[in-house]
CSV table of C-alpha atoms in Angstrom, one decimal:
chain,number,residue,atom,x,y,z
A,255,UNK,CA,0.0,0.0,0.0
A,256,UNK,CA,1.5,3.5,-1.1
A,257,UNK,CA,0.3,5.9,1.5
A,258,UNK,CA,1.2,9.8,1.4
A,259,UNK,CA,0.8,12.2,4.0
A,260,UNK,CA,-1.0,15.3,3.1
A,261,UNK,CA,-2.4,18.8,4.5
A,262,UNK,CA,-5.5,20.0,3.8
A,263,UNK,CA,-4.1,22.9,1.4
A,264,UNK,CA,-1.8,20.4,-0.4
A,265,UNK,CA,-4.6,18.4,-2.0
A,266,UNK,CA,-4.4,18.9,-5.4
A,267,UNK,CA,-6.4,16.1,-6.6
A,268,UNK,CA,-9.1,13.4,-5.8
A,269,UNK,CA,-8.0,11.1,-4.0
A,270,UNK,CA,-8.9,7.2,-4.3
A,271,UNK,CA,-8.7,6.8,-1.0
A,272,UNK,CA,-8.3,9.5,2.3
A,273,UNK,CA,-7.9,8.8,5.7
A,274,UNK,CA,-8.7,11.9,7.8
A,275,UNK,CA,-6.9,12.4,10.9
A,276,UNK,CA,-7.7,14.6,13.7
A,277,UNK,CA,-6.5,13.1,17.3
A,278,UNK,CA,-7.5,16.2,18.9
A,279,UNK,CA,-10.5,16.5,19.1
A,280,UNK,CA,-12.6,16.3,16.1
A,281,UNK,CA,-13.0,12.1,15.1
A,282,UNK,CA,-12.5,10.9,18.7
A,283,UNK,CA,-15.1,13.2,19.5
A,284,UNK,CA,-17.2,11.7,16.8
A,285,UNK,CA,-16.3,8.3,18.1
A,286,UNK,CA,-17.5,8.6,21.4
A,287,UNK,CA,-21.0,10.2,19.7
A,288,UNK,CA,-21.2,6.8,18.3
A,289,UNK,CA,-20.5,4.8,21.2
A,290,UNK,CA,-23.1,7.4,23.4
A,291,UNK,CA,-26.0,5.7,20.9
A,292,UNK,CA,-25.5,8.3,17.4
A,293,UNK,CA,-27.1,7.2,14.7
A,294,UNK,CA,-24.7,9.5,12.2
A,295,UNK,CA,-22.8,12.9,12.0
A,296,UNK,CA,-23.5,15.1,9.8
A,297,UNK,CA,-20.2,17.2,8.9
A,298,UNK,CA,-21.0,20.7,8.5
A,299,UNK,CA,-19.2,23.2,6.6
A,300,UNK,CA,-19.5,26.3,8.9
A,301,UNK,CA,-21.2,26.8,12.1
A,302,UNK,CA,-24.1,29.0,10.1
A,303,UNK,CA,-24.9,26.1,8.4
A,304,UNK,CA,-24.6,23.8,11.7
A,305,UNK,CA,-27.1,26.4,13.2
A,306,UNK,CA,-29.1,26.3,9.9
A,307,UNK,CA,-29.5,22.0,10.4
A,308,UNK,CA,-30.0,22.6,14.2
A,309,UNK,CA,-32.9,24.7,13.3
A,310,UNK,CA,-34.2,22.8,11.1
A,311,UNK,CA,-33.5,19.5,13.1
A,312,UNK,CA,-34.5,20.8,16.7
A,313,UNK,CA,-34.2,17.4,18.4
A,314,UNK,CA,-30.1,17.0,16.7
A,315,UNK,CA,-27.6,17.5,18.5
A,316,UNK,CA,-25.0,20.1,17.2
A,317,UNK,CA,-21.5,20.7,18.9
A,318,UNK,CA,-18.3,23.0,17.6
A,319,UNK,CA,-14.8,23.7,19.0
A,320,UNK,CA,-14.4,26.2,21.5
A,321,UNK,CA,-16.1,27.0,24.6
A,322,UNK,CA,-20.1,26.8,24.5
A,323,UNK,CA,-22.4,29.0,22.4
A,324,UNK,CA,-26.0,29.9,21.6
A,325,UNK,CA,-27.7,27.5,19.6
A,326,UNK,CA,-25.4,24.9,20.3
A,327,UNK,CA,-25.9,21.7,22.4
A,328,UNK,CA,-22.6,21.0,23.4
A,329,UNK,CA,-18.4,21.4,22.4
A,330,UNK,CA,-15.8,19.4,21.0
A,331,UNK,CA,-14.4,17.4,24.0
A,332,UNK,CA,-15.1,13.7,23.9
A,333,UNK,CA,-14.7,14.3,28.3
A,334,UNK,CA,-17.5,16.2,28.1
A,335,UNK,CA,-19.5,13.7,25.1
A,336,UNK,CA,-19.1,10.6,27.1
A,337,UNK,CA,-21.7,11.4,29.7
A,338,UNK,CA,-24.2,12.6,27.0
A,339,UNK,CA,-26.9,9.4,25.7
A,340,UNK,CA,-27.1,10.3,21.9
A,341,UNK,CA,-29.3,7.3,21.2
A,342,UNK,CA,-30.7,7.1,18.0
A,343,UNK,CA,-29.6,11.1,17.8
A,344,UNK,CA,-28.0,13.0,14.8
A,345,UNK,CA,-25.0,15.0,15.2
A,346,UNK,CA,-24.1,17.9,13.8
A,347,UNK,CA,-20.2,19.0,14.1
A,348,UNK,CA,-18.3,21.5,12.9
A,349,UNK,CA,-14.8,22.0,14.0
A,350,UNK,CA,-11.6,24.0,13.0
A,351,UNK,CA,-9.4,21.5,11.3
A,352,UNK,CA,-11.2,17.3,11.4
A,353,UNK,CA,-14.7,18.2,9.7
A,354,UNK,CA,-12.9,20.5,6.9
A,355,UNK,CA,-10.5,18.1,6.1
A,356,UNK,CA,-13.2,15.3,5.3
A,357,UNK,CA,-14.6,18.3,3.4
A,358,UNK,CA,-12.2,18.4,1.3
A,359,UNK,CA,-12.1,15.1,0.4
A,360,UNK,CA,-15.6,14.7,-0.5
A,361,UNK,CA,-15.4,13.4,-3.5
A,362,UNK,CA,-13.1,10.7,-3.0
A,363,UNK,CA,-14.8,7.2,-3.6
A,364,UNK,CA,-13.6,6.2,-0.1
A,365,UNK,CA,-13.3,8.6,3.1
A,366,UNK,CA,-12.2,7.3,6.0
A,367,UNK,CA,-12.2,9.6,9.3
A,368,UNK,CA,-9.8,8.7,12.3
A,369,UNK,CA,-8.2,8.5,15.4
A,370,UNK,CA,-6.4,6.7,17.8
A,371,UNK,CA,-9.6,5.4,19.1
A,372,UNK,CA,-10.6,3.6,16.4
A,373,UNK,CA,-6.9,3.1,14.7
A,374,UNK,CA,-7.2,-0.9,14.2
A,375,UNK,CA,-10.7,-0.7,12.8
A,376,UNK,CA,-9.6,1.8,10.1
A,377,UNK,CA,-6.3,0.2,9.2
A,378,UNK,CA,-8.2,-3.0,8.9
A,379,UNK,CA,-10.8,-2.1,6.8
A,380,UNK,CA,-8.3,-0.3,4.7
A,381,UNK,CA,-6.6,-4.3,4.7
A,382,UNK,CA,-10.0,-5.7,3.5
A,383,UNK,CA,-10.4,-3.2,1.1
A,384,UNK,CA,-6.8,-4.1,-0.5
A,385,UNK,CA,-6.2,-0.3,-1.1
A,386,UNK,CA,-3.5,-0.1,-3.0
A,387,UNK,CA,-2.9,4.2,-2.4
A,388,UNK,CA,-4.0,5.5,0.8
A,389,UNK,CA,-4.1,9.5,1.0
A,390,UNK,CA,-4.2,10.3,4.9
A,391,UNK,CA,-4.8,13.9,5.4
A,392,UNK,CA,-3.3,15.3,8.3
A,393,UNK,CA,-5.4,18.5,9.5
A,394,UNK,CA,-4.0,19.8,12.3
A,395,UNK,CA,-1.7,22.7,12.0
A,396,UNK,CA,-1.6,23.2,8.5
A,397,UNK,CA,-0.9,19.4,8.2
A,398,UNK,CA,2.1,19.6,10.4
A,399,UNK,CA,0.2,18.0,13.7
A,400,UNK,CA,2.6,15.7,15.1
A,401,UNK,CA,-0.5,13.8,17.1
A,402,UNK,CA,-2.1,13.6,13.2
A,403,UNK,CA,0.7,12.4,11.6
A,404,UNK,CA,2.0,10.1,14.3
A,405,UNK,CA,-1.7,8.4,14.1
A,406,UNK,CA,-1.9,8.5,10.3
A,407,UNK,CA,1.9,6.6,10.2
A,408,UNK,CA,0.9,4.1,12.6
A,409,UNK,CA,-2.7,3.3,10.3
A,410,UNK,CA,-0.4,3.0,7.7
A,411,UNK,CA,2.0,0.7,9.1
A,412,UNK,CA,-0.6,-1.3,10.3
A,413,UNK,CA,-2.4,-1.9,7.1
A,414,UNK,CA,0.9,-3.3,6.1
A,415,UNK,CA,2.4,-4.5,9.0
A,416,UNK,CA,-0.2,-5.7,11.5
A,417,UNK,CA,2.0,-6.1,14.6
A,418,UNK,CA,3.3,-2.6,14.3
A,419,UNK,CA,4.0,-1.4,17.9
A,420,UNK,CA,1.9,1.5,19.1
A,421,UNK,CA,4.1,3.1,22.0
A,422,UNK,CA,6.0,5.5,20.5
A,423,UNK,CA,3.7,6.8,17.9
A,424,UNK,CA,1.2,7.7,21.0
A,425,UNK,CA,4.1,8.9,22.6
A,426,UNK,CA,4.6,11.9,20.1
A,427,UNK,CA,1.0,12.6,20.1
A,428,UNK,CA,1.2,13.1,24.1
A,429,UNK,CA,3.9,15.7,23.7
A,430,UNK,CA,2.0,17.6,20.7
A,431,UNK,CA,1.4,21.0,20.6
A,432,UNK,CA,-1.9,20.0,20.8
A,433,UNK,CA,-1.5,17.6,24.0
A,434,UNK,CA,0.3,20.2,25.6
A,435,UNK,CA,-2.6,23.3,24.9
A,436,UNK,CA,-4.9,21.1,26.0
A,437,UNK,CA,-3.6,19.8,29.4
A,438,UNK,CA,-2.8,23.7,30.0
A,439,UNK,CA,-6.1,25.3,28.7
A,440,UNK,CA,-4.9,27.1,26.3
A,441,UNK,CA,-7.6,25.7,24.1
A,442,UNK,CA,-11.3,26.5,25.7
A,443,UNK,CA,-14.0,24.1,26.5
A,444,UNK,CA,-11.7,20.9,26.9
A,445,UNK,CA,-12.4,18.5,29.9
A,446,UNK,CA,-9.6,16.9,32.2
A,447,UNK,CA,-9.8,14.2,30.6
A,448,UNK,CA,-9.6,14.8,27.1
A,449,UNK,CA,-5.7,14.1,26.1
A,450,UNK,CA,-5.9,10.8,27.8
A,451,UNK,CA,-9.0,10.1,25.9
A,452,UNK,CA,-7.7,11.0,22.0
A,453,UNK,CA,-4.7,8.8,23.4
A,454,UNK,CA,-6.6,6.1,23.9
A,455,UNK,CA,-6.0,3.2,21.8
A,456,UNK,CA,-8.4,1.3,19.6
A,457,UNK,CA,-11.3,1.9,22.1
A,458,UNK,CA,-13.8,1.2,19.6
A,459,UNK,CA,-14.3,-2.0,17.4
A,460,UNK,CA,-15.4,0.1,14.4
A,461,UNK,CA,-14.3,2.6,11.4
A,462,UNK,CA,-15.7,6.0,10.4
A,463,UNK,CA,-16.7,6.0,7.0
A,464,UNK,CA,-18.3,9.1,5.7
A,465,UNK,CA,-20.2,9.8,2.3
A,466,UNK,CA,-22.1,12.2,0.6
A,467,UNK,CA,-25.9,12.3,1.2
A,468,UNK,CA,-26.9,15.0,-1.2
A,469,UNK,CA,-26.2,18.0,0.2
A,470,UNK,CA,-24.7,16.9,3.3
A,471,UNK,CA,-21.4,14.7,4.0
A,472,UNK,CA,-22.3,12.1,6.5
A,473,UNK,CA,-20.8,10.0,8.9
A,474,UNK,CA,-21.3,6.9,10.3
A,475,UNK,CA,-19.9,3.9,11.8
A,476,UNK,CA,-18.6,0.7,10.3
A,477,UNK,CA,-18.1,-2.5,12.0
A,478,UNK,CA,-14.9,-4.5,10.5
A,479,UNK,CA,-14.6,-8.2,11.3
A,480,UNK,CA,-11.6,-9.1,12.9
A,481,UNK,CA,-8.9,-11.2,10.9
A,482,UNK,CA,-9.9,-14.5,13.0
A,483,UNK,CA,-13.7,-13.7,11.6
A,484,UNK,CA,-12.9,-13.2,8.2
A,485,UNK,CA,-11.2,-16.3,7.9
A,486,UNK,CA,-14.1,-18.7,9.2
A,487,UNK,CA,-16.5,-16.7,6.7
């Protein structure tokens, strides 16, 4: 599997395949919406148009970086999330860097969005898909997140290599830029708990896959057998 590692400003094409990153907070947010009971995310492209749905939708659920606003149910902190039943709920998030990176990528015949969270589910599926060029967009800092990249190399490596070691790739996401504004509240409307959670490793048993519902880009969950499975089937 080819796999490059891309910004969001330095995609120039379609690709066939794009893995979209954000550790912190973005996609293990949207994880834990899915384990709280969500039925799918909707990805929204600017926080009028997350208001617009909310309006529209009064019984979704919409939630956006930063500390709380009007109109808005809840933030971007998967601390915060975890306590919140979503059952059978839409979401609607919008957030700096994770939903306009998936965005941008919306016409690629396969969109992956992930974290550490669901890391083995994703690289998996990419292994039962036999993708043969994997695009994973990093979209933190300009595509210079080191908690981004460090997740998107270690999907990679295990697509290819599945007893890749996961130590010191969570390492350099816990001494990120990010990890560090978070633990020190630089960012706003983050809970304690919040680094340890984007650090946590394949917490969930499924994949993100997100496609285009005309007009919206929607996310939902994806449950990948595990290897032992597939071979019985």
């Amino acid at each position: 599997m080819k796999a490059r590692f891309l910004g969001i400003t330095e995609l120039s094409q379609t690709p066939p395949v794009a893995v979209v990153v954000d550790v912190m907070r973005a996609f293990t947010v949207a994880a834990w919406a899915f384990a709280q009971g969500a039925e799918k995310i909707v990805l929204a492209e600017s926080l009028d148009e997350a208001l617009t749905l909310k309006a529209r939708h009064p019984d979704w659920v919409a939630l956006k970086d930063g500390p709380p606003a009007p109109g808005f149910d809840t933030v971007n902190s998967p601390g915060l999330l975890r306590s919140v039943d979503l059952g059978g709920r839409t979401v609607v998030q919008k957030t700096t860097a994770g939903t306009v990176g998936a965005l941008a990528v919306k016409e690629a015949p396969l969109v992956l969005c992930a974290g550490f969270v669901v890391a083995e589910a994703t690289a998996r599926l990419l292994r039962t898909r036999e993708c043969d060029s994997v695009t994973f967009v990093i979209t933190g800092e300009d595509g210079h997140a080191d908690e981004d990249l460090a997740c998107a190399q270690y999907i990679a490596r295990r697509a290819t290599e599945p007893g890749t070691d996961a130590a010191e790739f969570l390492r350099r996401a816990g001494e990120s830029r990010a990890a560090a504004e978070l633990r020190e509240g630089v960012r706003q409307g983050v809970h304690p708990d919040d680094v340890a959670l984007c650090l946590e490793l394949d917490r969930f048993p499924f994949a993100m896959v997100a496609t285009q519902e005309d007009p919206l880009m929607v996310l939902r969950p994806c449950t990948v057998p595990a290897l032992t499975d597939q071979a019985s089937i």
